[in-house]
Amino acid sequence: MTAPTRPIPPVNRRRRFDLRSTALFFVFLAVVLCVLGLTARMVADAVERRPAWMFVLAVLAVAGCMGLRRRVHVARAARRAAAALDQAAREAADELDALQPPPGQPVLDAVAGQVAPAPVEYEVTSGYDGLTPEEFEEAVAALCERDGCSGVEVVGGAGDLGADVVALTPDGRRIVIQCKYYDVSHRVGSQDLQRFGGTCFTVHEADVAALVTTSDFTAPAVEYAEQCGIVCVDGEALRAWTDGTGPRPWDSAPGGRTAGRDLAGAGS
């Protein structure tokens, strides 16, 4: 029978003394102390020569501490603000997704919660009394749309350069119409035709140019229109067009775009 062996405790070996490392440590410590002493002496001499520097150094030290502390607070506030903005953006996106209408349903106004108004549709009426100039333009556009024109637009307004209604005729020509809602006693003069003739072909690139009015035309205006190839639709012709008993403006056009341009240039 063998006797159990006892564990032998580890022998604590003492670290050997290194003279070189100890000397280097003390040399480095001496250098650091010398540098600190020289710095303190220079500061003391400077303060002794100029006592105001002591106050400046104190102010700079306080300002540096405050700036460091403030920078830490600003960084924390910026992180909090960024987190709040991110949360708000997520909530807004969720609300927009919830407001998205299902396919085939009318679009709801996100603020008022009401159905958005549909685009204004033109209506053809038998009479034109009591209309505003804008309503008259829409009525003429309605006639064009009723008679097969496509891409009908009411473009009248400031800076329209004489074009109130533009469209494509059933045979593919571009028609440009200027509307004059005048009283029967106020006839369209040659100046109106000249202004329209200067832009309808060259600026608006019309194949057919027409001036439609509820009134009538003066003789010089009709003469100028014939020279430039502009179709004149007075009140009587307008009623016939409305009732379907008279020609449409593009049916009375004397020529295409090239001829109209040449005539307009010669007439002006």
CSV table of C-alpha atoms in Angstrom, one decimal:
chain,number,residue,atom,x,y,z
A,1,MET,CA,0.0,0.0,0.0
A,2,THR,CA,1.5,3.3,-1.1
A,3,ALA,CA,1.2,6.4,1.1
A,4,PRO,CA,-0.5,9.5,-0.5
A,5,THR,CA,1.8,12.2,-1.7
A,6,ARG,CA,1.4,15.7,-0.3
A,7,PRO,CA,1.2,18.6,-2.7
A,8,ILE,CA,4.3,20.6,-2.7
A,9,PRO,CA,3.5,24.3,-2.3
A,10,PRO,CA,5.0,26.5,-5.0
A,11,VAL,CA,8.1,28.2,-4.1
A,12,ASN,CA,7.9,32.0,-4.2
A,13,ARG,CA,10.7,33.1,-6.2
A,14,ARG,CA,11.9,36.6,-5.5
A,15,ARG,CA,12.2,38.9,-8.4
A,16,ARG,CA,15.8,39.6,-9.2
A,17,PHE,CA,16.9,43.2,-8.6
A,18,ASP,CA,17.5,45.0,-11.9
A,19,LEU,CA,19.8,47.9,-11.4
A,20,ARG,CA,19.4,49.2,-15.0
A,21,SER,CA,15.6,49.4,-14.9
A,22,THR,CA,15.7,51.1,-11.5
A,23,ALA,CA,18.2,53.7,-12.7
A,24,LEU,CA,16.1,54.4,-15.8
A,25,PHE,CA,13.0,54.9,-13.7
A,26,PHE,CA,14.6,57.4,-11.4
A,27,VAL,CA,16.1,59.3,-14.3
A,28,PHE,CA,12.7,59.6,-16.0
A,29,LEU,CA,11.2,60.7,-12.7
A,30,ALA,CA,13.9,63.3,-12.3
A,31,VAL,CA,13.3,64.6,-15.8
A,32,VAL,CA,9.5,64.9,-15.1
A,33,LEU,CA,10.1,66.7,-11.9
A,34,CYS,CA,12.6,69.1,-13.5
A,35,VAL,CA,10.1,69.9,-16.3
A,36,LEU,CA,7.3,70.5,-13.8
A,37,GLY,CA,9.6,72.7,-11.7
A,38,LEU,CA,10.7,74.8,-14.6
A,39,THR,CA,7.1,75.2,-15.8
A,40,ALA,CA,6.0,76.3,-12.3
A,41,ARG,CA,8.9,78.7,-12.0
A,42,MET,CA,8.1,80.2,-15.4
A,43,VAL,CA,4.5,80.7,-14.4
A,44,ALA,CA,5.5,82.2,-11.1
A,45,ASP,CA,8.0,84.6,-12.8
A,46,ALA,CA,5.3,85.6,-15.3
A,47,VAL,CA,2.8,86.2,-12.6
A,48,GLU,CA,5.3,88.2,-10.6
A,49,ARG,CA,6.2,90.4,-13.5
A,50,ARG,CA,2.5,90.7,-14.7
A,51,PRO,CA,0.0,90.0,-11.9
A,52,ALA,CA,-2.8,90.4,-14.4
A,53,TRP,CA,-1.8,87.1,-16.0
A,54,MET,CA,-2.9,85.2,-12.9
A,55,PHE,CA,-6.4,86.5,-13.4
A,56,VAL,CA,-6.2,85.6,-17.2
A,57,LEU,CA,-5.0,82.1,-16.4
A,58,ALA,CA,-7.7,81.6,-13.9
A,59,VAL,CA,-10.4,82.8,-16.3
A,60,LEU,CA,-9.0,80.5,-19.0
A,61,ALA,CA,-9.0,77.5,-16.7
A,62,VAL,CA,-12.6,78.2,-15.5
A,63,ALA,CA,-13.8,78.8,-19.1
A,64,GLY,CA,-12.1,75.5,-20.2
A,65,CYS,CA,-13.9,73.6,-17.5
A,66,MET,CA,-17.2,75.2,-18.3
A,67,GLY,CA,-16.8,74.6,-22.0
A,68,LEU,CA,-16.0,70.9,-21.5
A,69,ARG,CA,-19.0,70.5,-19.2
A,70,ARG,CA,-21.2,72.4,-21.7
A,71,ARG,CA,-20.0,70.3,-24.6
A,72,VAL,CA,-21.0,67.1,-22.7
A,73,HIS,CA,-24.5,68.6,-22.1
A,74,VAL,CA,-24.9,69.7,-25.7
A,75,ALA,CA,-23.9,66.2,-26.9
A,76,ARG,CA,-26.5,64.6,-24.6
A,77,ALA,CA,-29.2,67.1,-25.8
A,78,ALA,CA,-28.3,66.4,-29.4
A,79,ARG,CA,-28.7,62.7,-28.9
A,80,ARG,CA,-32.0,63.2,-27.2
A,81,ALA,CA,-33.3,65.5,-30.0
A,82,ALA,CA,-32.2,63.1,-32.7
A,83,ALA,CA,-34.1,60.3,-30.9
A,84,ALA,CA,-37.2,62.4,-30.6
A,85,LEU,CA,-37.1,63.4,-34.3
A,86,ASP,CA,-36.7,59.8,-35.3
A,87,GLN,CA,-39.7,58.8,-33.2
A,88,ALA,CA,-41.8,61.6,-34.6
A,89,ALA,CA,-40.9,60.7,-38.2
A,90,ARG,CA,-41.9,57.1,-37.5
A,91,GLU,CA,-45.2,58.2,-36.0
A,92,ALA,CA,-45.9,60.5,-39.0
A,93,ALA,CA,-45.1,57.7,-41.5
A,94,ASP,CA,-47.5,55.4,-39.6
A,95,GLU,CA,-50.3,58.0,-39.8
A,96,LEU,CA,-49.7,58.6,-43.5
A,97,ASP,CA,-49.9,54.9,-44.1
A,98,ALA,CA,-53.2,54.7,-42.2
A,99,LEU,CA,-54.6,57.7,-44.2
A,100,GLN,CA,-53.8,56.0,-47.5
A,101,PRO,CA,-57.3,55.2,-49.1
A,102,PRO,CA,-57.9,51.7,-50.5
A,103,PRO,CA,-57.9,51.2,-54.3
A,104,GLY,CA,-61.0,52.5,-56.0
A,105,GLN,CA,-62.0,54.8,-53.1
A,106,PRO,CA,-62.1,58.6,-53.3
A,107,VAL,CA,-59.1,60.5,-51.9
A,108,LEU,CA,-59.8,62.0,-48.5
A,109,ASP,CA,-58.5,65.3,-47.4
A,110,ALA,CA,-56.0,64.6,-44.5
A,111,VAL,CA,-56.8,67.7,-42.6
A,112,ALA,CA,-60.6,68.2,-43.0
A,113,GLY,CA,-61.4,64.6,-43.6
A,114,GLN,CA,-63.6,65.4,-46.6
A,115,VAL,CA,-63.7,64.1,-50.1
A,116,ALA,CA,-61.4,66.1,-52.4
A,117,PRO,CA,-63.4,68.0,-55.1
A,118,ALA,CA,-63.5,66.5,-58.5
A,119,PRO,CA,-62.1,68.4,-61.5
A,120,VAL,CA,-64.5,71.0,-63.0
A,121,GLU,CA,-66.3,69.5,-66.0
A,122,TYR,CA,-67.5,71.7,-68.9
A,123,GLU,CA,-71.2,72.0,-69.6
A,124,VAL,CA,-72.7,73.1,-72.9
A,125,THR,CA,-75.5,75.6,-72.5
A,126,SER,CA,-77.9,77.0,-75.0
A,127,GLY,CA,-77.4,80.6,-73.9
A,128,TYR,CA,-74.4,82.7,-72.8
A,129,ASP,CA,-76.1,85.6,-71.0
A,130,GLY,CA,-74.9,86.4,-67.5
A,131,LEU,CA,-71.6,84.5,-67.8
A,132,THR,CA,-68.2,85.7,-66.6
A,133,PRO,CA,-65.3,85.8,-69.2
A,134,GLU,CA,-63.9,82.7,-67.4
A,135,GLU,CA,-67.2,80.9,-67.6
A,136,PHE,CA,-67.4,81.8,-71.3
A,137,GLU,CA,-64.0,80.2,-71.9
A,138,GLU,CA,-65.1,77.0,-70.2
A,139,ALA,CA,-68.3,77.0,-72.3
A,140,VAL,CA,-66.3,77.3,-75.5
A,141,ALA,CA,-64.0,74.5,-74.3
A,142,ALA,CA,-67.1,72.4,-73.6
A,143,LEU,CA,-68.2,72.8,-77.2
A,144,CYS,CA,-64.8,71.6,-78.5
A,145,GLU,CA,-65.0,68.6,-76.2
A,146,ARG,CA,-68.6,67.8,-77.2
A,147,ASP,CA,-67.7,67.9,-80.9
A,148,GLY,CA,-64.8,65.3,-80.6
A,149,CYS,CA,-61.8,67.4,-79.7
A,150,SER,CA,-59.2,65.8,-77.4
A,151,GLY,CA,-56.8,67.4,-74.9
A,152,VAL,CA,-59.1,70.3,-74.4
A,153,GLU,CA,-57.5,72.9,-72.0
A,154,VAL,CA,-58.6,76.3,-70.7
A,155,VAL,CA,-55.4,78.3,-70.6
A,156,GLY,CA,-56.7,81.8,-70.4
A,157,GLY,CA,-55.3,84.2,-67.8
A,158,ALA,CA,-52.4,86.5,-67.2
A,159,GLY,CA,-49.7,85.9,-69.7
A,160,ASP,CA,-51.7,83.7,-72.0
A,161,LEU,CA,-50.5,85.6,-75.1
A,162,GLY,CA,-53.9,85.4,-76.7
A,163,ALA,CA,-54.7,81.7,-76.1
A,164,ASP,CA,-57.8,80.9,-74.0
A,165,VAL,CA,-58.6,77.4,-75.2
A,166,VAL,CA,-56.3,74.9,-76.9
A,167,ALA,CA,-57.3,71.4,-78.2
A,168,LEU,CA,-56.7,68.9,-80.9
A,169,THR,CA,-59.5,68.6,-83.5
A,170,PRO,CA,-60.9,65.2,-84.4
A,171,ASP,CA,-58.6,65.1,-87.5
A,172,GLY,CA,-55.5,65.8,-85.3
A,173,ARG,CA,-55.0,69.6,-85.9
A,174,ARG,CA,-54.0,71.9,-83.1
A,175,ILE,CA,-56.7,74.6,-82.6
A,176,VAL,CA,-56.1,77.7,-80.6
A,177,ILE,CA,-59.1,79.8,-79.6
A,178,GLN,CA,-59.3,83.3,-78.2
A,179,CYS,CA,-62.6,84.1,-76.4
A,180,LYS,CA,-64.1,87.6,-76.3
A,181,TYR,CA,-67.2,87.9,-74.1
A,182,TYR,CA,-68.5,91.2,-75.2
A,183,ASP,CA,-71.8,93.0,-75.2
A,184,VAL,CA,-73.6,93.2,-78.5
A,185,SER,CA,-72.8,96.9,-78.7
A,186,HIS,CA,-69.1,96.2,-78.3
A,187,ARG,CA,-67.7,94.7,-81.5
A,188,VAL,CA,-64.3,93.1,-81.8
A,189,GLY,CA,-61.9,95.4,-83.6
A,190,SER,CA,-58.9,94.9,-85.8
A,191,GLN,CA,-56.5,95.6,-82.9
A,192,ASP,CA,-57.9,92.5,-81.1
A,193,LEU,CA,-57.3,90.4,-84.3
A,194,GLN,CA,-53.8,91.8,-84.8
A,195,ARG,CA,-52.7,90.9,-81.2
A,196,PHE,CA,-54.1,87.4,-81.6
A,197,GLY,CA,-52.7,87.0,-85.1
A,198,GLY,CA,-49.2,87.9,-83.8
A,199,THR,CA,-49.1,84.9,-81.4
A,200,CYS,CA,-51.5,82.2,-82.5
A,201,PHE,CA,-49.4,80.7,-85.2
A,202,THR,CA,-45.8,81.7,-84.2
A,203,VAL,CA,-46.0,81.3,-80.5
A,204,HIS,CA,-48.8,78.8,-80.0
A,205,GLU,CA,-48.1,76.9,-83.2
A,206,ALA,CA,-51.8,76.7,-84.2
A,207,ASP,CA,-52.9,74.7,-87.2
A,208,VAL,CA,-56.3,76.4,-86.8
A,209,ALA,CA,-56.8,79.8,-85.1
A,210,ALA,CA,-60.2,81.1,-84.2
A,211,LEU,CA,-61.6,84.1,-82.3
A,212,VAL,CA,-65.0,83.4,-80.7
A,213,THR,CA,-67.1,86.2,-79.4
A,214,THR,CA,-70.7,86.8,-78.2
A,215,SER,CA,-70.7,90.1,-80.2
A,216,ASP,CA,-69.7,90.9,-83.8
A,217,PHE,CA,-66.6,92.0,-85.7
A,218,THR,CA,-65.8,95.3,-87.4
A,219,ALA,CA,-65.1,95.3,-91.1
A,220,PRO,CA,-61.3,95.9,-90.7
A,221,ALA,CA,-61.2,93.0,-88.2
A,222,VAL,CA,-62.9,90.7,-90.7
A,223,GLU,CA,-60.5,91.8,-93.5
A,224,TYR,CA,-57.5,91.2,-91.3
A,225,ALA,CA,-58.7,87.8,-90.2
A,226,GLU,CA,-59.3,86.7,-93.8
A,227,GLN,CA,-55.7,87.8,-94.7
A,228,CYS,CA,-54.2,85.9,-91.8
A,229,GLY,CA,-56.4,82.8,-92.0
A,230,ILE,CA,-58.1,83.3,-88.6
A,231,VAL,CA,-61.6,82.0,-88.3
A,232,CYS,CA,-64.1,84.6,-86.9
A,233,VAL,CA,-67.0,83.2,-84.9
A,234,ASP,CA,-69.5,85.9,-84.0
A,235,GLY,CA,-72.5,85.6,-81.8
A,236,GLU,CA,-74.8,84.2,-84.5
A,237,ALA,CA,-72.2,81.7,-85.6
A,238,LEU,CA,-71.6,80.7,-82.0
A,239,ARG,CA,-75.3,80.0,-81.4
A,240,ALA,CA,-75.4,77.9,-84.6
A,241,TRP,CA,-72.3,76.0,-83.5
A,242,THR,CA,-73.9,75.4,-80.1
A,243,ASP,CA,-77.2,74.2,-81.6
A,244,GLY,CA,-75.4,72.0,-84.0
A,245,THR,CA,-76.9,73.8,-87.0
A,246,GLY,CA,-73.7,75.6,-88.0
A,247,PRO,CA,-70.1,74.7,-88.8
A,248,ARG,CA,-67.5,74.2,-86.2
A,249,PRO,CA,-64.5,76.6,-86.2
A,250,TRP,CA,-62.0,74.0,-87.6
A,251,ASP,CA,-64.5,73.2,-90.4
A,252,SER,CA,-64.2,76.8,-91.6
A,253,ALA,CA,-60.4,77.0,-91.4
A,254,PRO,CA,-58.9,78.2,-94.7
A,255,GLY,CA,-55.5,76.4,-94.4
A,256,GLY,CA,-53.0,74.6,-92.2
A,257,ARG,CA,-50.2,75.9,-90.0
A,258,THR,CA,-47.8,76.9,-92.7
A,259,ALA,CA,-50.3,79.0,-94.6
A,260,GLY,CA,-51.6,80.6,-91.4
A,261,ARG,CA,-48.1,81.6,-90.4
A,262,ASP,CA,-47.3,83.2,-93.8
A,263,LEU,CA,-50.5,85.1,-93.8
A,264,ALA,CA,-50.1,86.3,-90.2
A,265,GLY,CA,-46.6,87.6,-91.0
A,266,ALA,CA,-47.8,89.4,-94.1
A,267,GLY,CA,-50.8,90.9,-92.4
A,268,SER,CA,-48.8,92.2,-89.4
